[in-house]
Amino acid sequence: MSTKLLPIVVLISGRGSNFFAILEQVQAGKLPVDIRAVISNCSQAQGLHYAQQAGIKTHILDHRKYRQRQIFDRELIKIIDFYTPELVVLAGFMRILTAEFVQYYIGRLMNIHPSLLPEFPGLNTHQRALEAKVCEHGATVHFVTEEVDGGPIILQAKVPIYKHDTPEILADRVLEEEHKIYPQAILAFAKKEICLSKDGQVIRTTPSVK
Ligand code: GRF
């Protein structure tokens, strides 16, 4: 692949399966990305092991040691910026970020959310989708703005909901799609096919990501 590698930093809090899906695509030569570091706010995050095994730098920044969200976020910025990423990838990073942080990385901060936004922002999305008796559910990759789970949508994947689904079964079905669309969205960003406009819209320069 001749495209220049896009430097990224990935933020996780736990399992790290989305990070792993991205890593697999990079290792397979399908995603022109240089994962410069993985940062977690939890020392027990399983995803840190995947990074270490792949020889990627890892950092733990324990939010419990910071009384103020703003101070935590400023420390986080320092660590991230050491790696000069062009994109910061939130992959199950379970922290609400300050407006200051979001504005600092505006247009180069992406998140994945396990619902078809704007439906079901926040937590427990699978349970809530079942309770709402909707017939389809899914996942969304979006640019991060100050509105939690409210940023402009880059890519979505839908899954059906079946009669006997439990939140766990539905979560697995959605996660499978997450692992496809997050690398796709990052690829589109790396190829400069998408960007965030000043007025907060996703600009698509080619039709490959609809
Ligand atoms: C995913 O469902 C993602 O959409 C949400 O948090 C979960 C993280 O899972 N933001 P993992 O840590 O990537 O396995």
PDB file of N, CA and C in Angstrom, residues 132-175:
ATOM      1  N   ALA A 132     -37.337  -0.933  23.905  1.00  0.00           N
ATOM      2  CA  ALA A 132     -38.089  -0.038  23.014  1.00  0.00           C
ATOM      3  C   ALA A 132     -38.766  -0.809  21.882  1.00  0.00           C
ATOM      4  N   LYS A 133     -38.457  -2.106  21.791  1.00  0.00           N
ATOM      5  CA  LYS A 133     -39.051  -3.000  20.780  1.00  0.00           C
ATOM      6  C   LYS A 133     -38.812  -2.492  19.353  1.00  0.00           C
ATOM      7  N   VAL A 134     -37.657  -1.914  19.121  1.00  0.00           N
ATOM      8  CA  VAL A 134     -37.314  -1.514  17.750  1.00  0.00           C
ATOM      9  C   VAL A 134     -36.925  -2.780  16.985  1.00  0.00           C
ATOM     10  N   CYS A 135     -37.043  -2.748  15.667  1.00  0.00           N
ATOM     11  CA  CYS A 135     -36.740  -3.992  14.946  1.00  0.00           C
ATOM     12  C   CYS A 135     -35.319  -4.015  14.405  1.00  0.00           C
ATOM     13  N   GLU A 136     -34.638  -2.874  14.435  1.00  0.00           N
ATOM     14  CA  GLU A 136     -33.217  -2.932  14.085  1.00  0.00           C
ATOM     15  C   GLU A 136     -32.390  -2.051  15.012  1.00  0.00           C
ATOM     16  N   HIS A 137     -31.132  -2.422  15.068  1.00  0.00           N
ATOM     17  CA  HIS A 137     -30.199  -1.780  15.993  1.00  0.00           C
ATOM     18  C   HIS A 137     -28.865  -1.693  15.251  1.00  0.00           C
ATOM     19  N   GLY A 138     -27.802  -1.286  15.924  1.00  0.00           N
ATOM     20  CA  GLY A 138     -26.538  -1.237  15.196  1.00  0.00           C
ATOM     21  C   GLY A 138     -25.479  -0.437  15.892  1.00  0.00           C
ATOM     22  N   ALA A 139     -24.563   0.104  15.089  1.00  0.00           N
ATOM     23  CA  ALA A 139     -23.423   0.842  15.633  1.00  0.00           C
ATOM     24  C   ALA A 139     -23.132   2.041  14.744  1.00  0.00           C
ATOM     25  N   THR A 140     -22.492   3.027  15.351  1.00  0.00           N
ATOM     26  CA  THR A 140     -22.205   4.282  14.654  1.00  0.00           C
ATOM     27  C   THR A 140     -20.775   4.729  14.928  1.00  0.00           C
ATOM     28  N   VAL A 141     -20.062   5.104  13.875  1.00  0.00           N
ATOM     29  CA  VAL A 141     -18.784   5.803  14.044  1.00  0.00           C
ATOM     30  C   VAL A 141     -19.049   7.273  13.756  1.00  0.00           C
ATOM     31  N   HIS A 142     -18.579   8.132  14.634  1.00  0.00           N
ATOM     32  CA  HIS A 142     -18.845   9.565  14.452  1.00  0.00           C
ATOM     33  C   HIS A 142     -17.661  10.411  14.903  1.00  0.00           C
ATOM     34  N   PHE A 143     -17.580  11.605  14.353  1.00  0.00           N
ATOM     35  CA  PHE A 143     -16.620  12.578  14.875  1.00  0.00           C
ATOM     36  C   PHE A 143     -17.148  13.030  16.230  1.00  0.00           C
ATOM     37  N   VAL A 144     -16.241  13.282  17.148  1.00  0.00           N
ATOM     38  CA  VAL A 144     -16.650  13.693  18.487  1.00  0.00           C
ATOM     39  C   VAL A 144     -16.794  15.209  18.542  1.00  0.00           C
ATOM     40  N   THR A 145     -17.944  15.622  19.077  1.00  0.00           N
ATOM     41  CA  THR A 145     -18.165  17.037  19.363  1.00  0.00           C
ATOM     42  C   THR A 145     -18.545  17.134  20.836  1.00  0.00           C
ATOM     43  N   GLU A 146     -18.854  18.341  21.258  1.00  0.00           N
ATOM     44  CA  GLU A 146     -19.111  18.515  22.699  1.00  0.00           C
ATOM     45  C   GLU A 146     -20.368  17.794  23.176  1.00  0.00           C
ATOM     46  N   GLU A 147     -21.275  17.537  22.277  1.00  0.00           N
ATOM     47  CA  GLU A 147     -22.489  16.815  22.668  1.00  0.00           C
ATOM     48  C   GLU A 147     -22.165  15.322  22.750  1.00  0.00           C
ATOM     49  N   VAL A 148     -22.317  14.730  23.922  1.00  0.00           N
ATOM     50  CA  VAL A 148     -21.939  13.326  24.108  1.00  0.00           C
ATOM     51  C   VAL A 148     -22.752  12.436  23.158  1.00  0.00           C
ATOM     52  N   ASP A 149     -22.055  11.635  22.386  1.00  0.00           N
ATOM     53  CA  ASP A 149     -22.657  10.732  21.391  1.00  0.00           C
ATOM     54  C   ASP A 149     -23.506  11.496  20.368  1.00  0.00           C
ATOM     55  N   GLY A 150     -23.188  12.758  20.188  1.00  0.00           N
ATOM     56  CA  GLY A 150     -24.022  13.566  19.292  1.00  0.00           C
ATOM     57  C   GLY A 150     -23.296  14.090  18.073  1.00  0.00           C
ATOM     58  N   GLY A 151     -22.054  13.684  17.885  1.00  0.00           N
ATOM     59  CA  GLY A 151     -21.265  14.242  16.778  1.00  0.00           C
ATOM     60  C   GLY A 151     -21.706  13.717  15.424  1.00  0.00           C
ATOM     61  N   PRO A 152     -21.265  14.399  14.353  1.00  0.00           N
ATOM     62  CA  PRO A 152     -21.679  14.022  13.003  1.00  0.00           C
ATOM     63  C   PRO A 152     -21.256  12.597  12.625  1.00  0.00           C
ATOM     64  N   ILE A 153     -22.196  11.930  11.997  1.00  0.00           N
ATOM     65  CA  ILE A 153     -22.043  10.495  11.709  1.00  0.00           C
ATOM     66  C   ILE A 153     -21.175  10.252  10.475  1.00  0.00           C
ATOM     67  N   ILE A 154     -20.231   9.338  10.636  1.00  0.00           N
ATOM     68  CA  ILE A 154     -19.358   8.950   9.521  1.00  0.00           C
ATOM     69  C   ILE A 154     -19.895   7.673   8.864  1.00  0.00           C
ATOM     70  N   LEU A 155     -20.206   6.706   9.690  1.00  0.00           N
ATOM     71  CA  LEU A 155     -20.597   5.393   9.168  1.00  0.00           C
ATOM     72  C   LEU A 155     -21.502   4.690  10.169  1.00  0.00           C
ATOM     73  N   GLN A 156     -22.484   3.955   9.643  1.00  0.00           N
ATOM     74  CA  GLN A 156     -23.335   3.149  10.536  1.00  0.00           C
ATOM     75  C   GLN A 156     -23.485   1.750   9.966  1.00  0.00           C
ATOM     76  N   ALA A 157     -23.711   0.801  10.855  1.00  0.00           N
ATOM     77  CA  ALA A 157     -24.029  -0.566  10.423  1.00  0.00           C
ATOM     78  C   ALA A 157     -25.270  -1.003  11.175  1.00  0.00           C
ATOM     79  N   LYS A 158     -26.197  -1.609  10.435  1.00  0.00           N
ATOM     80  CA  LYS A 158     -27.452  -2.049  11.067  1.00  0.00           C
ATOM     81  C   LYS A 158     -27.442  -3.557  11.269  1.00  0.00           C
ATOM     82  N   VAL A 159     -28.106  -3.990  12.325  1.00  0.00           N
ATOM     83  CA  VAL A 159     -28.340  -5.428  12.514  1.00  0.00           C
ATOM     84  C   VAL A 159     -29.823  -5.610  12.849  1.00  0.00           C
ATOM     85  N   PRO A 160     -30.357  -6.784  12.509  1.00  0.00           N
ATOM     86  CA  PRO A 160     -31.758  -7.042  12.883  1.00  0.00           C
ATOM     87  C   PRO A 160     -31.858  -7.390  14.359  1.00  0.00           C
ATOM     88  N   ILE A 161     -33.050  -7.216  14.902  1.00  0.00           N
ATOM     89  CA  ILE A 161     -33.312  -7.696  16.266  1.00  0.00           C
ATOM     90  C   ILE A 161     -34.313  -8.847  16.142  1.00  0.00           C
ATOM     91  N   TYR A 162     -33.990  -9.962  16.777  1.00  0.00           N
ATOM     92  CA  TYR A 162     -34.861 -11.134  16.717  1.00  0.00           C
ATOM     93  C   TYR A 162     -35.620 -11.291  18.030  1.00  0.00           C
ATOM     94  N   LYS A 163     -36.680 -12.031  17.933  1.00  0.00           N
ATOM     95  CA  LYS A 163     -37.637 -12.170  19.027  1.00  0.00           C
ATOM     96  C   LYS A 163     -36.997 -12.589  20.359  1.00  0.00           C
ATOM     97  N   HIS A 164     -36.097 -13.545  20.300  1.00  0.00           N
ATOM     98  CA  HIS A 164     -35.570 -14.084  21.553  1.00  0.00           C
ATOM     99  C   HIS A 164     -34.216 -13.486  21.941  1.00  0.00           C
ATOM    100  N   ASP A 165     -33.881 -12.359  21.332  1.00  0.00           N
ATOM    101  CA  ASP A 165     -32.595 -11.732  21.659  1.00  0.00           C
ATOM    102  C   ASP A 165     -32.524 -11.314  23.123  1.00  0.00           C
ATOM    103  N   THR A 166     -31.347 -11.479  23.686  1.00  0.00           N
ATOM    104  CA  THR A 166     -31.046 -10.903  24.998  1.00  0.00           C
ATOM    105  C   THR A 166     -30.076  -9.745  24.735  1.00  0.00           C
ATOM    106  N   PRO A 167     -29.847  -8.863  25.716  1.00  0.00           N
ATOM    107  CA  PRO A 167     -28.879  -7.788  25.494  1.00  0.00           C
ATOM    108  C   PRO A 167     -27.507  -8.336  25.101  1.00  0.00           C
ATOM    109  N   GLU A 168     -27.133  -9.485  25.662  1.00  0.00           N
ATOM    110  CA  GLU A 168     -25.813 -10.056  25.384  1.00  0.00           C
ATOM    111  C   GLU A 168     -25.713 -10.549  23.935  1.00  0.00           C
ATOM    112  N   ILE A 169     -26.779 -11.240  23.506  1.00  0.00           N
ATOM    113  CA  ILE A 169     -26.773 -11.761  22.123  1.00  0.00           C
ATOM    114  C   ILE A 169     -26.737 -10.596  21.139  1.00  0.00           C
ATOM    115  N   LEU A 170     -27.549  -9.591  21.437  1.00  0.00           N
ATOM    116  CA  LEU A 170     -27.606  -8.421  20.553  1.00  0.00           C
ATOM    117  C   LEU A 170     -26.267  -7.680  20.552  1.00  0.00           C
ATOM    118  N   ALA A 171     -25.654  -7.574  21.720  1.00  0.00           N
ATOM    119  CA  ALA A 171     -24.355  -6.892  21.822  1.00  0.00           C
ATOM    120  C   ALA A 171     -23.315  -7.590  20.946  1.00  0.00           C
ATOM    121  N   ASP A 172     -23.320  -8.915  20.941  1.00  0.00           N
ATOM    122  CA  ASP A 172     -22.358  -9.663  20.112  1.00  0.00           C
ATOM    123  C   ASP A 172     -22.587  -9.398  18.630  1.00  0.00           C
ATOM    124  N   ARG A 173     -23.876  -9.354  18.267  1.00  0.00           N
ATOM    125  CA  ARG A 173     -24.206  -9.118  16.846  1.00  0.00           C
ATOM    126  C   ARG A 173     -23.747  -7.723  16.426  1.00  0.00           C
ATOM    127  N   VAL A 174     -23.957  -6.751  17.304  1.00  0.00           N
ATOM    128  CA  VAL A 174     -23.554  -5.374  16.994  1.00  0.00           C
ATOM    129  C   VAL A 174     -22.025  -5.267  16.963  1.00  0.00           C
ATOM    130  N   LEU A 175     -21.385  -5.928  17.917  1.00  0.00           N
ATOM    131  CA  LEU A 175     -19.921  -5.820  18.023  1.00  0.00           C
ATOM    132  C   LEU A 175     -19.232  -6.328  16.754  1.00  0.00           C
TER     133      LEU A 175
END
